[in-house]
Short mmCIF file of C-alpha atoms in Angstrom, two decimals:
data_model
loop_
_atom_site.label_atom_id
_atom_site.label_comp_id
_atom_site.label_asym_id
_atom_site.label_seq_id
_atom_site.Cartn_x
_atom_site.Cartn_y
_atom_site.Cartn_z
CA MET A 3 -4.47 -4.35 -0.47
CA PHE A 4 -3.98 -3.05 3.04
CA GLY A 5 -5.74 -0.17 4.75
CA ALA A 6 -2.70 2.02 5.36
CA SER A 7 -1.23 5.44 4.66
CA GLY A 8 2.11 4.09 3.44
CA GLY A 9 4.55 1.24 3.36
CA HIS A 10 7.35 -0.37 1.45
CA LEU A 11 8.90 -3.64 0.38
CA LEU A 12 11.69 -4.73 2.71
CA GLU A 13 12.71 -8.05 1.08
CA GLY A 14 11.61 -10.20 -1.82
CA ASP A 15 11.30 -7.81 -4.72
CA THR A 16 11.26 -10.75 -7.14
CA SER A 17 8.12 -12.21 -5.49
CA VAL A 18 6.08 -9.10 -4.63
CA GLU A 19 5.92 -5.59 -6.04
CA LEU A 20 4.51 -2.40 -4.58
CA LEU A 21 1.93 -0.93 -6.97
CA GLY A 22 1.35 2.23 -4.98
CA VAL A 23 -0.33 4.13 -2.19
CA PHE A 24 -3.84 5.34 -3.00
CA SER A 25 -6.65 7.51 -1.70
CA ILE A 26 -10.32 6.97 -2.32
CA GLY A 27 -11.61 9.50 -4.84
CA VAL A 28 -15.00 10.48 -6.18
CA LEU A 29 -16.01 11.24 -9.76
CA SER A 30 -18.26 14.24 -10.35
CA ASP A 31 -21.16 14.17 -12.81
CA ASP A 32 -18.95 15.58 -15.56
CA GLY A 33 -16.15 13.00 -15.01
CA ARG A 34 -13.75 15.16 -13.00
CA VAL A 35 -11.99 13.55 -10.07
CA LEU A 36 -12.76 15.22 -6.77
CA SER A 37 -9.63 14.91 -4.67
CA PRO A 38 -10.01 13.64 -1.13
CA VAL A 39 -8.87 15.66 1.84
CA GLY A 40 -6.56 13.73 4.12
CA PRO A 41 -3.86 11.09 3.99
CA PRO A 42 -3.75 8.09 1.65
CA THR A 43 -5.98 5.23 2.74
CA ASN A 44 -4.74 2.08 0.97
CA ILE A 45 -1.50 0.48 -0.18
CA LEU A 46 -1.50 -2.17 -2.90
CA PHE A 47 1.03 -4.95 -3.43
CA ARG A 48 0.98 -7.55 -6.21
CA ALA A 49 2.25 -11.13 -6.05
CA VAL A 50 4.56 -11.67 -9.05
CA TYR A 51 6.44 -14.97 -8.66
CA PRO A 52 6.57 -17.79 -6.10
CA GLY A 53 8.82 -17.00 -3.17
CA GLN A 54 8.93 -15.06 0.07
CA ALA A 55 8.77 -11.35 0.79
CA ARG A 56 8.59 -9.02 3.76
CA ILE A 57 6.71 -5.73 3.66
CA GLU A 58 6.09 -2.93 6.09
CA VAL A 59 2.64 -1.35 6.27
CA ILE A 60 2.39 2.08 7.92
CA ARG A 61 -0.83 3.38 9.46
CA GLY A 62 -1.66 6.83 10.75
CA ASP A 63 -1.76 10.38 9.47
CA PRO A 64 1.63 11.10 7.88
CA TRP A 65 1.26 14.86 8.46
CA GLN A 66 -0.23 15.14 11.96
CA GLY A 67 0.05 12.17 14.17
CA THR A 68 1.81 9.11 15.32
CA LEU A 69 2.68 6.56 12.68
CA GLU A 70 2.58 2.86 13.44
CA GLY A 71 4.46 0.36 11.28
CA GLN A 72 3.85 -3.36 11.07
CA GLN A 73 6.03 -5.87 9.22
CA ILE A 74 4.26 -8.68 7.40
CA ALA A 75 5.81 -11.85 5.93
CA ILE A 76 4.26 -12.95 2.63
CA VAL A 77 4.61 -16.35 0.94
CA VAL A 78 3.65 -16.48 -2.72
CA ALA A 79 2.77 -20.05 -3.72
CA ARG A 80 2.40 -21.40 -7.23
#
């Protein structure tokens, strides 16, 4: 899990998979989800099989601001 507003898998889709981009939410007393205001806050990847992958994690407000991307190499060991 990375603190980010977006991202994607660049290489290595047999080793790593993108599970999604998420926002922190809150449950009300009656079980309803109260939606957050603002951009997503986390991106989650899952290691699937041994190998190498390269991902890009994007930080910043996707609607009003400068986005900053960072590429990360991942090695999934046995």
